Amino acid sequence: MKPDLFEAPDYYNLDDLLTEEHKLIRDAARAWVKRDVSPIIEDAAQKAEFPKSIIPGLAEIGAFGPYIPVKYGGAGLDQISYGLIMQEIERGDSGVRSTASVQSSLVMYPIWKYGNEAQRQKYLPKLATGEWMGSFGLTEPDFGSNPAGMVTNFKDKGDHYLLNGAKLWISNSPFCDVAVVWAKDESGRIHGLVVERGMEGFTTPETHNKWSLRASATGELLFQDVKVPKENLLPNKSGLGAPLGCLDSARFGIAWGAIGAAMDCYDTALRYAKERIQFGKPIAAFQLQQKKLAEMITEITKAQLLAFRLGQLKNEDRATSAQISMAKRNNVDMAIKIAREARQMLGGMGITGEYSIMRHMMNLESVITYEGTHDIHLLITGLDITGHNAFK
Ligand SMILES: Cc1cc2nc3c(=O)[nH]c(=O)nc-3n(C[C@H](O)[C@H](O)[C@H](O)COP(=O)(O)OP(=O)(O)OC[C@H]3O[C@@H](n4cnc5c(N)ncnc54)[C@H](O)[C@@H]3O)c2cc1C
């Protein structure tokens, strides 16, 4: 892979809106990605391996629980800092960002928000350092966009719960130490349970042959009569709103992360277009290529503004789920379109691993599908503005 020459586009001087702390955090994450992710990520993606060697680095830049309080091992930062860290990581690779998103928003967040003090003390510090890695089990083979239908369930057996069921498409599953699993009790109400590797009847087979998020490990969570101690149930929230609250937090991070992937594709295409000579001049001098680049920077700038404003609302605890849906949908769509255009601008070189664009493009096919598909987020906006539910 070519050396990482990334220069971040900031067409509307958005840096002026950031605090010194935001910029320090962002720049530290950016430098780490250049130093520790860019040189190894193409090889990891080609081999379809999650590069575990980067786990300590992710912890060091605050990617595991950026907004979790310091007393639990988190970085105690605001939501814009969280967004900026996700942006920088996804600039390197969406799969690495997925690992960080899951750990922070889908594992640490529910333990922090819905867990009791003993659970926070037991799990959060180890998750913050990456000593333990987590996964989040919501999706099932027959229930993806409609998680309310889940069949994974647990029964009260007096001194423990007995968990049965299966989760599919679970990021980090093959190597996770703990899994936050959503399952129904005997009355059909959804609860979160922390399942630990080593519990009898709990297995995590890997899903192979993905063409997308190849540097992220994806798999199943299978539960066959797993005895889960009663103290592993998250006591402070139940119902579908509990997992959906986690998804709000993760989708917010994705809205920022997708900007990183788009920035990398734009920056790569711009540099290539200035250097690549055809018909006696750089291809950047042709109107058709300028149209692509001009539209890319316009869309990136709009997405940056959307994410920044959403970050302000989130900091004030005023961001609605529907606002988060809009940003996730818009920014991922923006990124995937830019990746496709940028890939064409590199001609044949665009399909090789010499450049990051094709990897981003394939990764974004997962990002546009997980955490609510592109269509599902449109239905959420539709419901919000019309009051009519078009889901069913
Ligand atoms: C790489 C990867 C990692 C993932 N990681 C995780 C994870 O860590 N944890 C986890 O729990 N899940 C994870 N997922 C699962 C992901 O969230 C689901 O794939 C997603 O929610 C869609 O579910 P589905 O694949 O079952 O598609 P389906 O729900 O079957 O949808 C198929 C198509 O139908 C459309 N559709 C569905 N319902 C409607 C409707 N009412 N109206 C109109 N169109 C509709 C969808 O938009 C989609 O285009 C991951 C997925 C991938 C690919």
Coordinates of C-alpha atoms and ligand atoms in Angstrom, one line a residue:
M1 CA 0.0 0.0 0.0
K2 CA 1.2 3.6 -0.8
P3 CA 2.4 5.7 2.1
D4 CA -0.4 7.5 4.0
L5 CA -0.2 11.2 2.8
F6 CA -3.7 12.1 4.1
E7 CA -4.5 15.7 4.5
A8 CA -7.9 16.4 6.0
P9 CA -10.3 18.6 4.0
D10 CA -11.8 21.5 6.0
Y11 CA -13.4 23.7 3.4
Y12 CA -15.6 25.7 5.8
N13 CA -13.0 26.2 8.5
L14 CA -14.8 23.8 10.9
D15 CA -11.7 23.7 13.0
D16 CA -12.7 27.2 14.2
L17 CA -15.7 25.6 15.9
L18 CA -13.7 23.0 17.8
T19 CA -12.1 23.6 21.2
E20 CA -8.3 23.1 21.7
E21 CA -9.1 19.9 23.5
H22 CA -11.2 18.6 20.5
K23 CA -8.3 19.4 18.2
L24 CA -5.7 17.7 20.4
I25 CA -7.8 14.5 20.7
R26 CA -8.5 14.5 17.0
D27 CA -4.9 15.1 16.0
A28 CA -3.7 12.3 18.4
A29 CA -6.1 9.9 16.8
R30 CA -5.1 11.0 13.3
A31 CA -1.4 10.6 14.1
W32 CA -2.1 7.1 15.6
V33 CA -4.0 6.0 12.5
K34 CA -1.2 7.1 10.2
R35 CA 1.5 5.4 12.3
D36 CA -0.2 2.2 13.5
V37 CA -3.2 1.5 11.3
S38 CA -2.4 2.6 7.7
P39 CA 0.8 0.4 7.4
I40 CA -1.0 -2.8 8.4
I41 CA -4.6 -2.4 7.4
E42 CA -4.5 -3.5 3.8
D43 CA -2.8 -6.7 4.7
A44 CA -5.2 -7.4 7.5
A45 CA -8.2 -6.8 5.2
Q46 CA -6.7 -9.0 2.4
K47 CA -6.2 -11.8 5.0
A48 CA -9.6 -11.1 6.5
E49 CA -8.2 -10.8 10.0
F50 CA -8.9 -8.3 12.7
P51 CA -5.5 -6.9 13.7
K52 CA -5.5 -7.5 17.5
S53 CA -2.2 -5.8 17.8
I54 CA -3.9 -2.4 17.6
I55 CA -6.2 -2.9 20.6
P56 CA -3.8 -1.2 23.1
G57 CA -3.5 1.8 20.7
L58 CA -7.2 2.1 20.4
A59 CA -7.5 2.2 24.2
E60 CA -4.7 4.8 24.3
I61 CA -6.4 7.3 22.0
G62 CA -9.6 7.0 24.0
A63 CA -11.5 5.0 21.5
F64 CA -13.0 2.6 24.1
G65 CA -15.6 4.6 26.1
P66 CA -14.6 8.1 25.1
Y67 CA -17.6 9.6 27.0
I68 CA -17.7 7.0 29.8
P69 CA -16.7 8.7 33.2
V70 CA -13.1 8.6 34.2
K71 CA -14.0 6.8 37.4
Y72 CA -14.9 3.7 35.3
G73 CA -11.8 3.9 33.2
G74 CA -13.4 5.9 30.3
A75 CA -12.0 9.1 28.9
G76 CA -14.8 11.4 30.3
L77 CA -14.9 13.4 27.0
D78 CA -17.9 15.1 25.3
Q79 CA -19.8 13.8 22.3
I80 CA -18.0 15.8 19.7
S81 CA -14.7 14.3 20.9
Y82 CA -16.3 10.9 20.5
G83 CA -17.4 11.8 17.0
L84 CA -13.9 13.1 16.0
I85 CA -12.2 9.9 17.3
M86 CA -14.6 7.7 15.3
Q87 CA -14.0 9.9 12.2
E88 CA -10.3 9.5 12.4
I89 CA -10.4 5.7 13.0
E90 CA -12.8 5.2 10.1
R91 CA -10.5 7.3 7.9
G92 CA -8.2 4.4 8.4
D93 CA -10.8 1.6 8.2
S94 CA -14.5 1.1 8.9
G95 CA -13.8 -2.3 10.4
V96 CA -11.5 -0.9 13.0
R97 CA -14.1 1.8 13.8
S98 CA -16.7 -0.9 14.1
T99 CA -14.7 -2.6 16.8
A100 CA -14.4 0.7 18.7
S101 CA -18.1 1.6 18.2
V102 CA -19.2 -1.8 19.5
Q103 CA -16.9 -1.7 22.5
S104 CA -18.0 1.9 23.4
S105 CA -21.6 2.3 22.5
L106 CA -22.9 -1.2 22.4
V107 CA -21.1 -2.8 25.3
M108 CA -19.8 -0.1 27.7
Y109 CA -22.8 2.2 27.2
P110 CA -25.5 -0.3 28.3
I111 CA -23.3 -1.5 31.2
W112 CA -22.9 2.1 32.3
K113 CA -26.5 3.2 31.7
Y114 CA -28.5 0.1 32.5
G115 CA -26.1 -1.8 34.8
N116 CA -25.7 -1.5 38.6
E117 CA -22.6 -0.3 40.4
A118 CA -21.1 -3.7 40.8
Q119 CA -21.5 -4.4 37.1
R120 CA -19.9 -1.1 36.2
Q121 CA -16.9 -1.7 38.5
K122 CA -16.5 -5.3 37.2
Y123 CA -16.6 -4.7 33.5
L124 CA -16.0 -1.0 32.5
P125 CA -12.3 -0.6 33.5
K126 CA -11.3 -3.8 31.7
L127 CA -13.2 -2.8 28.6
A128 CA -11.7 0.7 28.6
T129 CA -8.2 -0.7 28.5
G130 CA -9.1 -3.4 25.9
E131 CA -8.1 -6.1 28.4
W132 CA -11.6 -7.4 27.7
M133 CA -13.3 -7.0 24.4
G134 CA -17.1 -7.0 24.0
S135 CA -19.8 -7.8 21.5
F136 CA -23.5 -6.8 21.2
G137 CA -26.1 -9.4 20.3
L138 CA -29.3 -8.1 19.0
T139 CA -29.7 -9.4 15.4
E140 CA -31.0 -12.9 14.9
P141 CA -31.2 -15.1 11.8
D142 CA -34.9 -14.3 11.4
F143 CA -35.0 -10.9 13.0
G144 CA -32.8 -8.1 11.6
S145 CA -34.7 -4.9 10.9
N146 CA -37.4 -6.1 13.2
P147 CA -35.6 -7.0 16.5
A148 CA -38.8 -6.9 18.5
G149 CA -39.6 -10.3 17.1
M150 CA -36.4 -11.9 18.6
V151 CA -36.8 -15.5 19.9
T152 CA -33.6 -15.7 22.1
N153 CA -35.0 -16.2 25.6
F154 CA -34.2 -16.9 29.2
K155 CA -36.0 -18.7 31.9
D156 CA -35.8 -18.1 35.7
K157 CA -34.3 -21.2 37.3
G158 CA -34.2 -19.9 40.8
D159 CA -30.5 -19.2 41.4
H160 CA -29.7 -18.5 37.7
Y161 CA -31.2 -17.8 34.3
L162 CA -31.2 -20.4 31.5
L163 CA -30.4 -18.7 28.1
N164 CA -31.3 -20.2 24.7
G165 CA -31.1 -18.8 21.2
A166 CA -28.8 -17.5 18.4
K167 CA -27.5 -14.2 17.3
L168 CA -26.1 -13.6 13.8
W169 CA -23.9 -10.9 12.2
I170 CA -22.2 -10.0 15.5
S171 CA -19.1 -7.8 15.3
N172 CA -16.2 -8.9 17.5
S173 CA -18.0 -12.1 18.4
P174 CA -15.2 -14.5 17.5
F175 CA -12.8 -13.0 20.1
C176 CA -15.1 -11.3 22.6
D177 CA -14.6 -11.9 26.3
V178 CA -18.1 -10.6 27.1
A179 CA -21.3 -10.2 25.1
V180 CA -24.2 -7.9 25.9
V181 CA -27.1 -10.1 24.8
W182 CA -30.7 -9.1 24.3
A183 CA -33.2 -11.8 25.1
K184 CA -36.8 -12.2 26.2
D185 CA -38.0 -13.3 29.7
E186 CA -40.9 -15.6 30.2
S187 CA -43.4 -12.7 29.8
G188 CA -41.8 -11.7 26.5
R189 CA -40.0 -8.6 27.8
I190 CA -36.6 -7.8 26.4
H191 CA -33.6 -7.6 28.8
G192 CA -29.9 -7.2 28.5
L193 CA -27.6 -10.0 30.0
V194 CA -23.9 -10.0 30.2
V195 CA -22.7 -13.4 28.9
E196 CA -19.0 -14.3 29.5
R197 CA -16.8 -16.4 27.4
G198 CA -16.3 -19.8 29.1
M199 CA -19.9 -20.1 30.2
E200 CA -21.0 -23.6 29.3
G201 CA -23.1 -23.8 26.1
F202 CA -21.9 -20.4 24.8
T203 CA -20.1 -20.5 21.4
T204 CA -19.0 -17.8 18.9
P205 CA -18.4 -19.3 15.4
E206 CA -16.9 -16.9 12.9
T207 CA -18.7 -15.8 9.7
H208 CA -16.3 -16.3 6.8
N209 CA -16.1 -15.1 3.1
K210 CA -17.2 -11.5 3.7
W211 CA -16.3 -9.0 0.9
S212 CA -16.8 -6.2 3.4
L213 CA -15.4 -5.2 6.8
R214 CA -12.7 -7.8 6.2
A215 CA -10.5 -6.4 8.9
S216 CA -13.4 -6.8 11.5
A217 CA -14.3 -10.2 12.9
T218 CA -18.0 -11.0 12.5
G219 CA -19.7 -14.1 13.8
E220 CA -22.5 -15.7 15.7
L221 CA -23.4 -15.9 19.4
L222 CA -25.0 -19.3 20.1
F223 CA -26.6 -20.2 23.5
Q224 CA -27.6 -23.7 24.3
D225 CA -28.9 -24.0 27.9
V226 CA -26.3 -21.4 29.1
K227 CA -26.5 -20.8 32.9
V228 CA -26.2 -17.1 33.3
P229 CA -25.8 -15.9 37.0
K230 CA -28.7 -13.6 38.0
E231 CA -26.2 -10.8 38.8
N232 CA -25.4 -10.6 35.1
L233 CA -28.9 -9.1 34.1
L234 CA -28.7 -5.4 33.5
P235 CA -31.4 -4.2 36.0
N236 CA -32.0 -0.5 35.1
K237 CA -33.7 -0.7 31.8
S238 CA -35.7 -3.2 29.8
G239 CA -37.9 -3.4 26.7
L240 CA -36.9 -2.6 23.1
G241 CA -35.9 0.9 24.1
A242 CA -32.9 -0.4 26.0
P243 CA -31.0 -1.8 22.9
L244 CA -32.3 1.1 20.8
G245 CA -30.7 3.5 23.2
C246 CA -27.4 1.8 22.6
L247 CA -28.0 2.0 18.8
D248 CA -28.6 5.8 19.1
S249 CA -25.1 6.2 20.6
A250 CA -23.5 3.9 18.0
R251 CA -25.3 5.5 15.1
F252 CA -24.1 8.9 16.2
G253 CA -20.5 7.6 16.0
I254 CA -21.2 6.1 12.6
A255 CA -22.5 9.5 11.3
W256 CA -19.0 10.9 12.1
G257 CA -17.1 7.8 11.1
A258 CA -18.4 7.8 7.6
I259 CA -17.0 11.3 7.1
G260 CA -13.6 9.9 7.8
A261 CA -13.9 7.3 5.1
A262 CA -15.3 9.9 2.6
M263 CA -12.4 12.3 3.5
D264 CA -9.8 9.6 2.8
C265 CA -11.4 8.7 -0.6
Y266 CA -11.6 12.4 -1.6
D267 CA -8.1 13.2 -0.5
T268 CA -6.7 10.2 -2.4
A269 CA -8.6 11.0 -5.6
L270 CA -7.6 14.7 -5.4
R271 CA -3.9 13.8 -5.1
Y272 CA -4.1 11.2 -7.8
A273 CA -6.0 13.5 -10.2
K274 CA -3.3 16.2 -9.8
E275 CA -0.5 13.7 -10.6
R276 CA -2.0 11.4 -13.2
I277 CA -1.3 12.7 -16.8
Q278 CA -3.6 11.8 -19.7
F279 CA -3.9 13.5 -23.0
G280 CA -0.9 15.7 -22.0
K281 CA -2.4 17.1 -18.8
P282 CA -3.3 16.1 -15.3
I283 CA -6.8 14.5 -15.2
A284 CA -7.6 17.2 -12.5
A285 CA -7.7 19.7 -15.3
F286 CA -10.7 18.0 -17.1
Q287 CA -14.1 19.3 -16.3
L288 CA -15.6 15.9 -15.7
Q289 CA -13.1 15.0 -13.0
Q290 CA -13.5 18.5 -11.4
K291 CA -17.2 17.9 -11.2
K292 CA -16.6 14.8 -9.2
L293 CA -14.2 16.4 -6.9
A294 CA -16.2 19.6 -6.4
E295 CA -19.3 17.6 -5.6
M296 CA -17.3 15.4 -3.2
I297 CA -16.0 18.3 -1.1
T298 CA -19.5 19.9 -1.1
E299 CA -21.1 16.7 0.2
I300 CA -18.3 16.2 2.8
T301 CA -18.7 19.8 4.0
K302 CA -22.5 19.4 4.4
A303 CA -22.0 16.1 6.3
Q304 CA -19.4 17.7 8.6
L305 CA -21.8 20.5 9.5
L306 CA -24.6 18.0 10.1
A307 CA -22.4 15.9 12.4
F308 CA -21.1 18.9 14.3
R309 CA -24.6 20.3 15.0
L310 CA -25.8 16.8 16.0
G311 CA -22.8 16.7 18.4
Q312 CA -23.9 20.0 20.0
L313 CA -27.4 18.6 20.4
K314 CA -26.0 15.4 21.9
N315 CA -23.8 17.3 24.3
E316 CA -26.9 19.1 25.5
D317 CA -28.8 15.7 25.7
R318 CA -31.3 17.1 23.1
A319 CA -30.6 14.9 20.1
T320 CA -33.6 12.8 19.1
S321 CA -33.3 9.3 17.7
A322 CA -34.8 10.6 14.5
Q323 CA -32.2 13.3 14.2
I324 CA -29.5 10.7 14.7
S325 CA -31.1 8.4 12.1
M326 CA -31.0 11.3 9.5
A327 CA -27.3 11.9 10.1
K328 CA -26.4 8.2 10.0
R329 CA -28.4 7.7 6.8
N330 CA -27.1 10.9 5.0
N331 CA -23.5 10.6 5.9
V332 CA -23.1 6.9 5.1
D333 CA -24.8 7.4 1.8
M334 CA -22.6 10.4 1.1
A335 CA -19.5 8.3 1.9
I336 CA -20.4 5.3 -0.3
K337 CA -21.2 7.6 -3.2
I338 CA -17.9 9.4 -2.9
A339 CA -16.1 6.1 -2.6
R340 CA -17.6 4.9 -5.8
E341 CA -16.8 8.1 -7.7
A342 CA -13.3 8.2 -6.3
R343 CA -12.6 4.7 -7.3
Q344 CA -13.5 5.5 -10.9
M345 CA -11.2 8.5 -10.8
L346 CA -8.2 6.2 -10.2
G347 CA -9.0 4.1 -13.2
G348 CA -7.5 0.6 -13.0
M349 CA -5.4 1.6 -10.0
G350 CA -8.6 2.1 -8.1
I351 CA -9.3 -1.6 -7.9
T352 CA -6.0 -2.4 -6.2
G353 CA -5.0 -2.5 -2.6
E354 CA -2.3 0.1 -3.4
Y355 CA -5.0 2.6 -2.5
S356 CA -7.6 2.6 0.3
I357 CA -10.6 3.5 -1.8
M358 CA -11.9 0.1 -2.9
R359 CA -11.5 -1.2 0.7
H360 CA -13.6 1.8 2.0
M361 CA -16.2 1.2 -0.7
M362 CA -16.6 -2.4 0.2
N363 CA -16.6 -1.6 3.9
L364 CA -19.3 1.0 3.5
E365 CA -21.7 -1.7 2.1
S366 CA -21.8 -3.1 5.6
V367 CA -22.0 0.3 7.2
I368 CA -25.0 1.3 5.1
T369 CA -26.7 -2.0 6.2
Y370 CA -25.9 -2.3 9.9
E371 CA -27.3 -0.3 12.8
G372 CA -30.5 0.2 10.8
T373 CA -30.4 -0.1 7.0
H374 CA -30.6 3.0 4.7
D375 CA -34.3 2.3 4.1
I376 CA -35.1 1.8 7.7
H377 CA -33.6 5.2 8.6
L378 CA -35.7 6.8 5.9
L379 CA -38.8 5.2 7.4
I380 CA -37.8 6.6 10.8
T381 CA -37.6 10.1 9.3
G382 CA -40.9 9.5 7.5
L383 CA -42.6 8.4 10.7
D384 CA -41.2 11.4 12.6
I385 CA -42.4 14.0 10.1
T386 CA -45.7 12.5 9.2
G387 CA -46.8 10.7 12.3
H388 CA -47.7 7.7 10.1
N389 CA -45.9 4.3 10.7
A390 CA -44.9 2.8 7.3
F391 CA -42.9 -0.1 8.8
K392 CA -45.8 -2.5 8.7
Ligands
LIG1 C1 -20.7 -6.7 9.0 C2 -21.9 -6.6 9.8 C3 -21.7 -6.4 11.2 C4 -22.9 -6.4 12.1 N1 -22.7 -6.3 13.4 C5 -23.8 -6.4 14.3 C6 -23.6 -6.5 15.7 O1 -22.5 -6.3 16.2 N2 -24.7 -6.7 16.5 C7 -25.9 -6.9 15.9 O2 -26.9 -7.1 16.7 N3 -26.1 -6.8 14.6 C8 -25.1 -6.6 13.7 N4 -25.3 -6.6 12.4 C9 -26.6 -6.9 11.8 C10 -27.3 -5.7 11.2 O3 -27.6 -4.7 12.1 C11 -28.4 -6.2 10.3 O4 -27.8 -6.9 9.2 C12 -29.4 -5.1 9.9 O5 -30.1 -4.6 10.9 C13 -30.4 -5.6 8.8 O6 -30.9 -6.8 9.2 P1 -31.0 -8.0 8.1 O7 -29.6 -8.2 7.6 O8 -31.6 -9.2 8.8 O9 -31.8 -7.5 6.9 P2 -33.4 -7.5 6.8 O10 -34.0 -6.9 8.1 O11 -33.9 -8.9 6.4 O12 -33.7 -6.5 5.6 C14 -33.5 -6.9 4.2 C15 -34.0 -5.7 3.4 O13 -35.4 -5.4 3.6 C16 -35.5 -4.0 4.0 N5 -36.6 -3.9 5.0 C17 -36.8 -4.5 6.1 N6 -37.9 -4.2 6.8 C18 -38.5 -3.3 5.9 C19 -39.7 -2.4 6.0 N7 -40.5 -2.5 7.1 N8 -40.0 -1.6 5.0 C20 -39.1 -1.5 3.9 N9 -38.0 -2.2 3.8 C21 -37.7 -3.1 4.8 C22 -34.2 -3.6 4.6 O14 -34.0 -2.2 4.5 C23 -33.2 -4.4 3.7 O15 -32.9 -3.7 2.5 C24 -24.2 -6.5 11.5 C25 -24.3 -6.7 10.1 C26 -23.2 -6.7 9.3 C27 -23.4 -6.9 7.8

